[in-house]
PDB file of C-alpha atoms (C1' of nucleotides) in Angstrom:
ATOM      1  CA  UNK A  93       0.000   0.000   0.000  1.00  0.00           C
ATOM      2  CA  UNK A  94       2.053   3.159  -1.310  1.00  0.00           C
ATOM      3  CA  UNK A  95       1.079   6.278   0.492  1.00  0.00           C
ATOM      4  CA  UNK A  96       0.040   9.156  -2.049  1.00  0.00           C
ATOM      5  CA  UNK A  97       1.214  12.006  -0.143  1.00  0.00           C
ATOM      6  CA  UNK A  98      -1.135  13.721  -3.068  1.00  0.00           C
ATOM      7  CA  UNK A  99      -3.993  13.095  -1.627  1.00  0.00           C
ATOM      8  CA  UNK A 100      -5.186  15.301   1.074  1.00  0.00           C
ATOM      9  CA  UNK A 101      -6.455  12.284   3.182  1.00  0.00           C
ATOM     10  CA  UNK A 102      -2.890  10.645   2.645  1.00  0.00           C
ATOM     11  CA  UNK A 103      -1.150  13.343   4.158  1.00  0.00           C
ATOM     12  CA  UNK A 104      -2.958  13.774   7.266  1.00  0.00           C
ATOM     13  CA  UNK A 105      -3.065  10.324   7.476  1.00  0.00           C
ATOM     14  CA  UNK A 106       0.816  10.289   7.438  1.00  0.00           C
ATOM     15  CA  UNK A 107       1.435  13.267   9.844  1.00  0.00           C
ATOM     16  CA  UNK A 108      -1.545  11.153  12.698  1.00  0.00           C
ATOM     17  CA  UNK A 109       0.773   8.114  11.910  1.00  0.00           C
ATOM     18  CA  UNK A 110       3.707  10.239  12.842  1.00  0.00           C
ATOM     19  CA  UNK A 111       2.358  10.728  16.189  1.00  0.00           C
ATOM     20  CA  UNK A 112       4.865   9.126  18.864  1.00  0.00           C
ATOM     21  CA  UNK A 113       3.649   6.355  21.936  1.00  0.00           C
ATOM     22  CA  UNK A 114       2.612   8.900  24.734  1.00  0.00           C
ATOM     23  CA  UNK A 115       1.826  11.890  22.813  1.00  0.00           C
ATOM     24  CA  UNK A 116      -1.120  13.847  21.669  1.00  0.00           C
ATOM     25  CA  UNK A 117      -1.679  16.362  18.600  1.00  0.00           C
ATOM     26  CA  UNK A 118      -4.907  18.759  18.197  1.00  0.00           C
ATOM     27  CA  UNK A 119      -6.384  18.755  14.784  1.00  0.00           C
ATOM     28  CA  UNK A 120      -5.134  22.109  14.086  1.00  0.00           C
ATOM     29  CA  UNK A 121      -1.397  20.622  14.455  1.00  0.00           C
ATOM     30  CA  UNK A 122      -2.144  17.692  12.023  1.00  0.00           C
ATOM     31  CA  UNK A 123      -3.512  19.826   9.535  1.00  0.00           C
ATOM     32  CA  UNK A 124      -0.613  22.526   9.886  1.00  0.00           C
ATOM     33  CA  UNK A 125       1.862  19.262   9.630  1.00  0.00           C
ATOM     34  CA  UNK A 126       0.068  18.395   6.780  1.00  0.00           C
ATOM     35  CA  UNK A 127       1.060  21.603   5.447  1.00  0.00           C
ATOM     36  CA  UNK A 128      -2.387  23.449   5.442  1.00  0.00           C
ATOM     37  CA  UNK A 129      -3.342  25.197   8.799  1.00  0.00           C
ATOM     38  CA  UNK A 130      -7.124  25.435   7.454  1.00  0.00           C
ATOM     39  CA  UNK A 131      -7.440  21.908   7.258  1.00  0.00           C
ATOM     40  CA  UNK A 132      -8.804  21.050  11.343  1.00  0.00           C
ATOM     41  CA  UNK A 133     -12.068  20.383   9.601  1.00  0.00           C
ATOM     42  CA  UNK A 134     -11.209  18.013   7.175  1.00  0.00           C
ATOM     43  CA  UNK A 135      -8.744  16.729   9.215  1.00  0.00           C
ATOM     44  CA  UNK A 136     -12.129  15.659  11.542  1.00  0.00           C
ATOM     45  CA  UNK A 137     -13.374  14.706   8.324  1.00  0.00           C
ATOM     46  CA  UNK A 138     -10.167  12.402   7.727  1.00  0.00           C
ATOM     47  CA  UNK A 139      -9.820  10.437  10.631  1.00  0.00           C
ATOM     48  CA  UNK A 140     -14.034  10.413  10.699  1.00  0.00           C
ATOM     49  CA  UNK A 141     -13.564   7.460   7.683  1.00  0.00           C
ATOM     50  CA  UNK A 142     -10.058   6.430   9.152  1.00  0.00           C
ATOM     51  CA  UNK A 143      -9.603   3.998   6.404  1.00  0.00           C
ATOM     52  CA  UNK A 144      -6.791   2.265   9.112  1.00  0.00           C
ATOM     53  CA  UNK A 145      -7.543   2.927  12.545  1.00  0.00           C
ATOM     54  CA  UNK A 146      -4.817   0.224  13.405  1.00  0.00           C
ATOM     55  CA  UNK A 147      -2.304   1.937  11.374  1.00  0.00           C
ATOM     56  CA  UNK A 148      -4.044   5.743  12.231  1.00  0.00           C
ATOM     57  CA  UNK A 149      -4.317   6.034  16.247  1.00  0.00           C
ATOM     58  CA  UNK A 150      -6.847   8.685  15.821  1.00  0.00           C
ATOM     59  CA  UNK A 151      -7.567   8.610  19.630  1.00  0.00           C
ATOM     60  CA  UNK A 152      -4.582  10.029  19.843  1.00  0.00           C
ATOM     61  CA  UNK A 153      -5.841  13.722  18.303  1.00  0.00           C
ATOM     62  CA  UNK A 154      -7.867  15.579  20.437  1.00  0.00           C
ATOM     63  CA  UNK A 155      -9.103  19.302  19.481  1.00  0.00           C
ATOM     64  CA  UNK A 156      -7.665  22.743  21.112  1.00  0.00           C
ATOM     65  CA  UNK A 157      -8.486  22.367  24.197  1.00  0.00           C
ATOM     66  CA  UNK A 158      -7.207  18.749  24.721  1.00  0.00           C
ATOM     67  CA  UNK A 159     -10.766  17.596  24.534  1.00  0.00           C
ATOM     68  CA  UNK A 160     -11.645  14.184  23.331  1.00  0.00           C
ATOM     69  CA  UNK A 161     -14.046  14.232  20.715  1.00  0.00           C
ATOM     70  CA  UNK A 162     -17.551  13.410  22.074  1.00  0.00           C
ATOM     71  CA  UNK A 163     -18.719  12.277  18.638  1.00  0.00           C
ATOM     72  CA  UNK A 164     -15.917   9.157  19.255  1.00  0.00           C
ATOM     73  CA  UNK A 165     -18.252   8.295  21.882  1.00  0.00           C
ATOM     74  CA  UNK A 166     -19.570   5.518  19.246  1.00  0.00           C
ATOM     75  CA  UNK A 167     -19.827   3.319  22.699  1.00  0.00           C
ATOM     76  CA  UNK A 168     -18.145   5.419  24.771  1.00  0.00           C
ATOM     77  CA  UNK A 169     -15.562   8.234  24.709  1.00  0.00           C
ATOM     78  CA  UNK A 170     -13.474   6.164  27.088  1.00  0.00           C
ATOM     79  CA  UNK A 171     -12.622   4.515  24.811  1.00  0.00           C
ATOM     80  CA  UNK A 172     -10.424   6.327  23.312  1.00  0.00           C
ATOM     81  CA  UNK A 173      -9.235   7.572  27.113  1.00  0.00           C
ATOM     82  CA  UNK A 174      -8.168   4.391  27.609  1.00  0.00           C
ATOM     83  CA  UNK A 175      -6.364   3.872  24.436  1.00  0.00           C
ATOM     84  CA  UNK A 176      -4.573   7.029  25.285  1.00  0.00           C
ATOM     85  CA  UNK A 177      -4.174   6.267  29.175  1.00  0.00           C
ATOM     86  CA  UNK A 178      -2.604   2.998  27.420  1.00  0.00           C
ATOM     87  CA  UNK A 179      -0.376   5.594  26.012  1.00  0.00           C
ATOM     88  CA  UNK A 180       0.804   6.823  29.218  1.00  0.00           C
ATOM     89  CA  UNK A 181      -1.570   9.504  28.807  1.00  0.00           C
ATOM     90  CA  UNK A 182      -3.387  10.934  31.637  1.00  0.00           C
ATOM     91  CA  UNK A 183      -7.049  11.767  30.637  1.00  0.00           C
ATOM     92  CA  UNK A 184      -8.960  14.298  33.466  1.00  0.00           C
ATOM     93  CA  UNK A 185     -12.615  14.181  32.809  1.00  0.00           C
ATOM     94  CA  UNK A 186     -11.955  13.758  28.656  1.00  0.00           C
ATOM     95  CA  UNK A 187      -9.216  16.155  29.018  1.00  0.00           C
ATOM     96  CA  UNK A 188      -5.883  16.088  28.290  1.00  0.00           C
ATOM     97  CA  UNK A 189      -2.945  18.190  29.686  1.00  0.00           C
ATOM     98  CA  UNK A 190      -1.679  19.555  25.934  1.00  0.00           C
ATOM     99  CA  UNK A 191       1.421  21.593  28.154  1.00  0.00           C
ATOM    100  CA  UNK A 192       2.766  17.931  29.001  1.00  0.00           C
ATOM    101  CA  UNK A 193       0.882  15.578  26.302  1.00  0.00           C
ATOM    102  CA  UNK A 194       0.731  17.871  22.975  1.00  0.00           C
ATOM    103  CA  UNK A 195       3.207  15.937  20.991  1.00  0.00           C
ATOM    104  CA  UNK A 196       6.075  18.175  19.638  1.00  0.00           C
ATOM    105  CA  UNK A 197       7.766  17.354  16.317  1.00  0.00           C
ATOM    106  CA  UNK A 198      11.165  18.746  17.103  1.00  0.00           C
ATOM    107  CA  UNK A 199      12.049  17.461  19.768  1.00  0.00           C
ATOM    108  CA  UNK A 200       9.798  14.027  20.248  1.00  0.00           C
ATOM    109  CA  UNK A 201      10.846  12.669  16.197  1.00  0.00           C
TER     110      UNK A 201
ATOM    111  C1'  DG B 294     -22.814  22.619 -11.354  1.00  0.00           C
ATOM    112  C1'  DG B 295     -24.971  23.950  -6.788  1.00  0.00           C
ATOM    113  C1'  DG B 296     -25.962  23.356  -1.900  1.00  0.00           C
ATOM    114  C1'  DG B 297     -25.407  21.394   2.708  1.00  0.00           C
ATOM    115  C1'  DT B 298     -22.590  19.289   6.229  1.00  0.00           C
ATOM    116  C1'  DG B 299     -18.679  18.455   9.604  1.00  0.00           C
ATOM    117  C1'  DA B 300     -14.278  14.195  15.017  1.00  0.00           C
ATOM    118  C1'  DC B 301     -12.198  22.442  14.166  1.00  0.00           C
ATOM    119  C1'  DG B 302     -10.245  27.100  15.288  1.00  0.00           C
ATOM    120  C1'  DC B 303     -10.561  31.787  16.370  1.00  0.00           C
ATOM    121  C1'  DG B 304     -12.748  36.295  17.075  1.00  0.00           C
ATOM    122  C1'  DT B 305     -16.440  38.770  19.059  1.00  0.00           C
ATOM    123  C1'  DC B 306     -20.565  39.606  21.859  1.00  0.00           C
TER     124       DC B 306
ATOM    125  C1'  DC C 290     -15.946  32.787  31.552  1.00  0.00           C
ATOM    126  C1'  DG C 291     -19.782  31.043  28.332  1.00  0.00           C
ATOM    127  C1'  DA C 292     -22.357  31.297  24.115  1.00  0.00           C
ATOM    128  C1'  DC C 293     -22.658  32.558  19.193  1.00  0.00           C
ATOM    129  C1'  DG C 294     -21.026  33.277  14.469  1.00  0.00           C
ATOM    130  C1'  DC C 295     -17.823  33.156  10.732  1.00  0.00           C
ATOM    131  C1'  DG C 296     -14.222  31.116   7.959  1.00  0.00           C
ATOM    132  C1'  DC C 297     -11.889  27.348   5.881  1.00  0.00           C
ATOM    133  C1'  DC C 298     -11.492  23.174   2.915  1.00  0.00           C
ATOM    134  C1'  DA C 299     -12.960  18.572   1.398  1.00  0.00           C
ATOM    135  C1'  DC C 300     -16.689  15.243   0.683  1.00  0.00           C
ATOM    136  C1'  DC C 301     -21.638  13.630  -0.184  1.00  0.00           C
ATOM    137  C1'  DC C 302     -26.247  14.323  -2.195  1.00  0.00           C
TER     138       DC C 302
END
DNA sequence: GGGGTGACGCGTC
DNA sequence: CGACGCGCCACCC
């Protein structure tokens, strides 16, 4: 399966993959990874039809304010709390701590 | 080809 | 500090 780098999807796709073990990104990151600060919408959008949530941790983006998306809730938001807890990501009441959690590029990769 | 929607973000009231 | 509206881009009908 060749990434096309191309394709909108691909790339934020690619930058969510790049996401390290015990880190978090807010969809504004991914999309300004992806090269397109605009894109937190179809970012959502992307990881909504997360063609490979094995390959795509998606619980591991979370919006602005470290919030987990209540819409992930598709049998509970926890679940994706505990995927991140599994992390080593402490979740308070679906928030994250972004200061400690948001996953940084520079110095993380 | 046109219109509506959305797992967001930011500014303003 | 909370609620509301607008913008932004891609996808579906």
């Amino acid at each position: 399966m060749v990434i096309d780098l191309e394709n909108t999807f691909e790339k934020i796709y690619e930058v969510v993959r790049r996401i390290p073990r015990g880190a978090v990104a807010t969809y504004g990151q991914v999309a300004l990874l992806a090269g397109n600060p605009r894109w937190a919408r179809v970012v959502g959008y992307a990881l909504h039809v997360n063609p490979d949530p094995d390959g795509i941790p998606c619980y591991r983006v979370v919006n602005r304010d470290g919030r987990v998306s209540p819409a992930f809730a598709f049998g509970g938001e926890n679940r994706q709390i505990a995927l991140l807890e599994a992390d080593g990501v402490t979740v308070t009441d679906g928030c994250v701590d972004l200061k400690q959690y948001q996953w940084r590029p520079q110095l993380s990769d």
